[in-house]
Coordinates of C-alpha atoms in Angstrom, one line a residue:
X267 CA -26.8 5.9 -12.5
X268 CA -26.1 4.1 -8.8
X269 CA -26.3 0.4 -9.3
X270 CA -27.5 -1.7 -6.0
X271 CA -25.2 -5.1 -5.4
X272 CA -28.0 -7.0 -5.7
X273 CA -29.3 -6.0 -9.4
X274 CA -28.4 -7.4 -12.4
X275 CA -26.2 -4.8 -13.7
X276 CA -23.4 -5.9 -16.2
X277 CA -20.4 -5.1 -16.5
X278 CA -18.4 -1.5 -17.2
X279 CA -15.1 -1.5 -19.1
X280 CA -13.1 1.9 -19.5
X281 CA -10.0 2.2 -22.2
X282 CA -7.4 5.0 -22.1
X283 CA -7.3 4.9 -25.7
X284 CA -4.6 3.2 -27.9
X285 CA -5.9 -0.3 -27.3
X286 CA -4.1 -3.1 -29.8
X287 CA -6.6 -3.7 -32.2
X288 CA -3.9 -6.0 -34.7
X289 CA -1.9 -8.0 -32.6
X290 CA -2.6 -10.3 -29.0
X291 CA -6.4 -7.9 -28.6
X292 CA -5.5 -8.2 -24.8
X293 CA -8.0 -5.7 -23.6
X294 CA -10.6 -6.1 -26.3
X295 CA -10.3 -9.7 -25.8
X296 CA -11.0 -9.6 -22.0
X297 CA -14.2 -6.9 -22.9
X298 CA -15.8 -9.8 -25.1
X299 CA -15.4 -11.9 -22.7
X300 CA -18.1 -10.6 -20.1
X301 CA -20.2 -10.6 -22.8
X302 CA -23.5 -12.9 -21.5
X303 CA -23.5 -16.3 -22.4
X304 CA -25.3 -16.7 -25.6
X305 CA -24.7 -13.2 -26.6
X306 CA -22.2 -12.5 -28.8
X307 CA -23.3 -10.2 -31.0
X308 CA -21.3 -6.6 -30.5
X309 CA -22.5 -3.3 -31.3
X310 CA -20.1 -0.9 -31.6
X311 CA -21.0 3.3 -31.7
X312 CA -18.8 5.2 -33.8
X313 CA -20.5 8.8 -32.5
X314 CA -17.6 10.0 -31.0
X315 CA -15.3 9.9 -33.8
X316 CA -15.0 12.9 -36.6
X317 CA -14.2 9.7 -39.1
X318 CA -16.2 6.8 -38.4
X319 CA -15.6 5.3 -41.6
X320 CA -12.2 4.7 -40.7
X321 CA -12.3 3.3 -36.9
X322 CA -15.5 0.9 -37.9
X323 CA -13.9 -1.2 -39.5
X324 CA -11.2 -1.9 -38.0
X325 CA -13.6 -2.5 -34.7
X326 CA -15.7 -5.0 -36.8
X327 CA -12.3 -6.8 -37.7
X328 CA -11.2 -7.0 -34.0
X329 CA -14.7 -8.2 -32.6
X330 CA -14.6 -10.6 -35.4
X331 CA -11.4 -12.6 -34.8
X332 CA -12.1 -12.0 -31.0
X333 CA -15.6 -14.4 -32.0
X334 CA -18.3 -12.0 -32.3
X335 CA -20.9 -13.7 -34.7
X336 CA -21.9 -10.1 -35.6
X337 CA -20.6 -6.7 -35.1
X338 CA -23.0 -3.9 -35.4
X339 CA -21.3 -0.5 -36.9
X340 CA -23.5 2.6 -36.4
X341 CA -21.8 6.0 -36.9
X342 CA -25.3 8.0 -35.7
X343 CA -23.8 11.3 -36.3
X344 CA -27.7 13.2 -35.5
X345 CA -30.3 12.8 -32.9
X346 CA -32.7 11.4 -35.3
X347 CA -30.4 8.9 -36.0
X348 CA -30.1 7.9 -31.7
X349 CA -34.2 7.4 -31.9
X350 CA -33.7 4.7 -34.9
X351 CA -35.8 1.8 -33.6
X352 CA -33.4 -0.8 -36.2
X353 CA -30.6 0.5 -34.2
X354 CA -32.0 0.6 -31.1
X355 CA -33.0 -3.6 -31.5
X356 CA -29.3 -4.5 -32.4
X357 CA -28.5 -2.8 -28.9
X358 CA -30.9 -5.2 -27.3
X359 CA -29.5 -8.2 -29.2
X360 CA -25.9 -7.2 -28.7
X361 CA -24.7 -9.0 -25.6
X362 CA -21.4 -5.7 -25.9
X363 CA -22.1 -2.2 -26.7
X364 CA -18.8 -0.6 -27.4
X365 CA -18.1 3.7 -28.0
X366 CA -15.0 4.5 -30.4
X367 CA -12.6 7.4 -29.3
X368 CA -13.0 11.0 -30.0
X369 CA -15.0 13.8 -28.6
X370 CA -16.8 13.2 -25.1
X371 CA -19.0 16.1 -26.1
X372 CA -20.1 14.9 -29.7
X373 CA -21.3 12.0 -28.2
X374 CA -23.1 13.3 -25.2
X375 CA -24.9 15.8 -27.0
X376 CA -25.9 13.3 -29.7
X377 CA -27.0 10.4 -27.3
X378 CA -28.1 12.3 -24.3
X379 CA -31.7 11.8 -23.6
X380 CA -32.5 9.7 -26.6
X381 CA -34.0 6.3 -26.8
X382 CA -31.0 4.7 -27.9
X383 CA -29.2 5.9 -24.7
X384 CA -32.4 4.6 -22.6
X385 CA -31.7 1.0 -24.5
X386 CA -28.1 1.3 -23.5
X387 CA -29.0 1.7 -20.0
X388 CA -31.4 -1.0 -20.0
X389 CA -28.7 -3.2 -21.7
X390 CA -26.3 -2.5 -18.7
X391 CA -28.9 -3.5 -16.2
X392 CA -30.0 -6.6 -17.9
X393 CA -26.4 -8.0 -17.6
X394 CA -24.9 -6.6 -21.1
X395 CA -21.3 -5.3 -21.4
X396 CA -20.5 -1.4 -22.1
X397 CA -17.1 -0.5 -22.9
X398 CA -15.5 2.1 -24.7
X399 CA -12.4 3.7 -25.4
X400 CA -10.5 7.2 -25.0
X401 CA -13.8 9.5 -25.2
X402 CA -16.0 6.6 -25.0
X403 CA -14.3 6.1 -21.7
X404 CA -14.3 9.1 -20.3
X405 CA -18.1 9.8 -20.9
X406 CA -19.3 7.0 -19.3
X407 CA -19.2 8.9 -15.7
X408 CA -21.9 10.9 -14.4
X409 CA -19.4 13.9 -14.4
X410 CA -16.9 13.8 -17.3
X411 CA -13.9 16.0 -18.2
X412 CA -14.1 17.6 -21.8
X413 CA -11.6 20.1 -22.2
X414 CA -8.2 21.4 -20.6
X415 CA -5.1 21.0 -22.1
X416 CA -2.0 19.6 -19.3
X417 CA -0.3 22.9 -19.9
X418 CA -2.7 25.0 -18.2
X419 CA -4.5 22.6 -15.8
X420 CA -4.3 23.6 -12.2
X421 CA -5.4 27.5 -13.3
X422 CA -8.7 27.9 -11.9
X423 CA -11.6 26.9 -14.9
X424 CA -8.9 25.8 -16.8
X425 CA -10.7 22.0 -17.1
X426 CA -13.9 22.2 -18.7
X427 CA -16.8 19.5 -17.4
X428 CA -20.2 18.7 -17.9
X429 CA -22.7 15.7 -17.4
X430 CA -21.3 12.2 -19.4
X431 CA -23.7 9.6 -19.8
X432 CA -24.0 8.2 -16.3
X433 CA -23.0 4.5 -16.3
X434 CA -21.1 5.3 -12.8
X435 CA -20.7 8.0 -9.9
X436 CA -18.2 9.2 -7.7
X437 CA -15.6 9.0 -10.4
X438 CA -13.8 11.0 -12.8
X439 CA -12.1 9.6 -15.9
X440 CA -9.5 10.6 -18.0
X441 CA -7.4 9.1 -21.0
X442 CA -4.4 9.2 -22.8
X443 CA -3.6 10.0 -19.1
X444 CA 0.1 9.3 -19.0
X445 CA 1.1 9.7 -22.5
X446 CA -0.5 13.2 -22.8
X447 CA 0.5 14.2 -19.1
X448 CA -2.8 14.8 -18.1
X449 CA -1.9 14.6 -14.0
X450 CA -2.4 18.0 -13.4
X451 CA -6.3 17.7 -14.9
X452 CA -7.5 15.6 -12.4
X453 CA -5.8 17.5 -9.8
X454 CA -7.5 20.2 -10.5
X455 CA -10.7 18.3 -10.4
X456 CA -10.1 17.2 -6.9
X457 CA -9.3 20.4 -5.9
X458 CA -12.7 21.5 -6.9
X459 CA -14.1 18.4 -5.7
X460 CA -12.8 16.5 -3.2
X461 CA -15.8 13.9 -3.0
X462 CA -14.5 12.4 -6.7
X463 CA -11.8 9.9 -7.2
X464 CA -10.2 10.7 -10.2
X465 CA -9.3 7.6 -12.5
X466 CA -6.6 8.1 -15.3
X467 CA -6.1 5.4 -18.2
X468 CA -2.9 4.9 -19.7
X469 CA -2.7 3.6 -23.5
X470 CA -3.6 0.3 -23.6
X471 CA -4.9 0.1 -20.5
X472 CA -8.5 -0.3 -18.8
X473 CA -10.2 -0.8 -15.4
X474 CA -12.7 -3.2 -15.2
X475 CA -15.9 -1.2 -12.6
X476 CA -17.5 -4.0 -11.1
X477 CA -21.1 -4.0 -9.5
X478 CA -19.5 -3.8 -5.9
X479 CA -17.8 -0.7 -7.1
X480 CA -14.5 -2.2 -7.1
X481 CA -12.2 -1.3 -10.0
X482 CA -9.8 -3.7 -11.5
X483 CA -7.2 -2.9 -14.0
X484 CA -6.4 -4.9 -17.2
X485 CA -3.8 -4.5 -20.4
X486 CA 0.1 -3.8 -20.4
X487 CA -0.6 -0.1 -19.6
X488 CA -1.0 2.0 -16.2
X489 CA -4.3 3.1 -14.5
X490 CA -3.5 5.9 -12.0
X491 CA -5.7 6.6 -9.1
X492 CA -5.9 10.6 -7.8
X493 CA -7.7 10.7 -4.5
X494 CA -8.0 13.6 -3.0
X495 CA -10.9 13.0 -0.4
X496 CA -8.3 13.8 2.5
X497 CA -7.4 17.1 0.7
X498 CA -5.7 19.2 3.5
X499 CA -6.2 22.6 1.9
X500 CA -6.9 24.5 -1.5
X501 CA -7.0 28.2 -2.1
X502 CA -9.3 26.8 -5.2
X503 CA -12.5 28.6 -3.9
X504 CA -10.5 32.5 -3.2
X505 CA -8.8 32.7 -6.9
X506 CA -10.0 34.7 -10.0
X507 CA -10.3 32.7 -12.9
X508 CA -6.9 31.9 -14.4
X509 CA -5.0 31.9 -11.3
X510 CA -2.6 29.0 -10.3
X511 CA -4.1 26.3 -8.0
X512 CA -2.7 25.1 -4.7
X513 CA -3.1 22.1 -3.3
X514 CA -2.0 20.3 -0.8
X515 CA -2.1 16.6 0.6
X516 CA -3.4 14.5 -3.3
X517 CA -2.8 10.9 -2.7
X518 CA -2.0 9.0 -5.8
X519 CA -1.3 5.2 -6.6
X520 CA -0.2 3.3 -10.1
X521 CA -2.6 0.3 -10.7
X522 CA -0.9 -2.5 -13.3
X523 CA -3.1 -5.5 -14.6
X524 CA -4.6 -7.6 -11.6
X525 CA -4.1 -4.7 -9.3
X526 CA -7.6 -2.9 -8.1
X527 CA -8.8 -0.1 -6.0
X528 CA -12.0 -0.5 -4.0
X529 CA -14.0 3.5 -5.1
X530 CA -15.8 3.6 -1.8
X531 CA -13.4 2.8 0.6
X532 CA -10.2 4.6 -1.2
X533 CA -7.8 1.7 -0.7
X534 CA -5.6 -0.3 -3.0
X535 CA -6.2 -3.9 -3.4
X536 CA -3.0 -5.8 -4.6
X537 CA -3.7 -8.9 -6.9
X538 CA -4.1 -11.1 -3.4
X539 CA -6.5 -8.3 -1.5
X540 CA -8.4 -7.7 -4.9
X541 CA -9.5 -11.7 -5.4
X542 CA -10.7 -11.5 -1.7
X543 CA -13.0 -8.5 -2.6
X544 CA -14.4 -10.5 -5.7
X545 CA -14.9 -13.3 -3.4
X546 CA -16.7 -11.4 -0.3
X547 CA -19.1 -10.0 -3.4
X548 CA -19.5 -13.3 -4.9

């Protein structure tokens, strides 16, 4: 999904996972917060997750004492359940539709093409808030990473990828990105694409996508930027599958809250240079 500058869009809120869900709620604090005025009803989408009723209700807690008037738990575990028209009207009343952590691929398969993902879109269009955390994160791409363990990332075909649910282009995301030493993933990804700027999330840690395609990073954790659009060489396209990767020339930068990186133009925007992007949108 490309979103023009001028529409309406909302707002788009990737988590590396881990998020404080007891405690200060930094980063689920500042999602709620874009919320639309007069909408604070949250919806959150447990599809993801192989126990959703575990992680619901500790997401209905948070939104709660955050000040959500209501929070919306659906596990939808089958298609049928992604074409319920109940479900699909708390979406629309929801002015946040948050995705639980755990497999990228369990949601996509479940949500893709369904009427609940259509009502999701037309959420984020009409000014609502997505977020979502870990998996819910890294599916909300165009392209998303679902497989590859750090060990044997950069062997050719060793990271998995298919289509994610297509809130954003141009972008790859990871999670759990520092924590689970997950460098060498998107590595690999820009070796095989050059053209995507890969985005890894830290635990407790988030980028804010705006509309002018600007990230901005939030929490007490690190969002590492892997750009490798100036890749000098790769002998990615000459290799067997299984064979080690070469690369040469990945430029890489460590975003902390307030810090942003502007997607289309590859360049870092410290806390001074990323208010002065806001404002030239604005």
């Amino acid at each position: 999904m490309t979103t023009d500058p001028d529409d309406n869009y909302g707002t788009l809120i990737a988590i590396g996972g881990a998020e404080d869900r007891e405690q200060e709620l930094e980063v689920l604090s500042k999602v709620f917060s874009f919320a639309p005025e007069g909408s604070d009803e949250v919806t959150v989408i447990a599809t993801a997750s192989g126990v959703p009723e575990e992680i619901l209700p500790v997401y209905e807690e948070a939104f709660g004492r955050i000040g959500a008037s209501k929070v919306h738990c659906l596990s939808v575990r089958e298609r049928n359940d992604a074409a319920d028209p109940e479900s699909i009207e708390l979406i629309r009343r929801s002015g946040v539709v948050f995705f639980t952590g755990g497999d990228q691929l369990r949601l996509t398969n479940v949500l893709g093409g369904s009427p609940m993902l259509k009502a999701i879109r037309s959420h984020y269009a009409n000014g609502g808030v997505i977020a979502g955390t870990s998996a819910g994160a890294v599916a909300q791409s165009t392209t998303m990473i679902y497989n590859g363990g750090a060990a044997d990332a950069l062997h050719k075909g060793a990271v998995k990828m298919s289509s994610g649910l297509g809130f954003v282009e141009g972008i790859i995301i990871d999670s759990h990105f520092l924590e689970r030493g997950r460098f060498t993933r998107l590595m690999e990804v820009g070796a095989t694409n050059p053209e995507y700027l890969g985005v890894g999330l830290g635990e407790d840690a988030a980028v804010i996508i705006h509309r002018n395609r600007v990230l901005e990073a939030i929490g007490t954790g690190h969002v590492i930027i892997v750009d490798t659009r100036d890749l000098a060489s790769s002998n990615i396209a000459e290799l067997a599958m299984g064979e080690a990767v070469a690369i040469e020339n990945v430029v890489m930068h460590a975003l902390i809250s307030g810090h942003g990186f502007d997607i289309d133009e590859r360049r870092y925007l410290d806390p001074e240079a990323l208010q002065t992007k806001m404002r030239e949108f604005e």
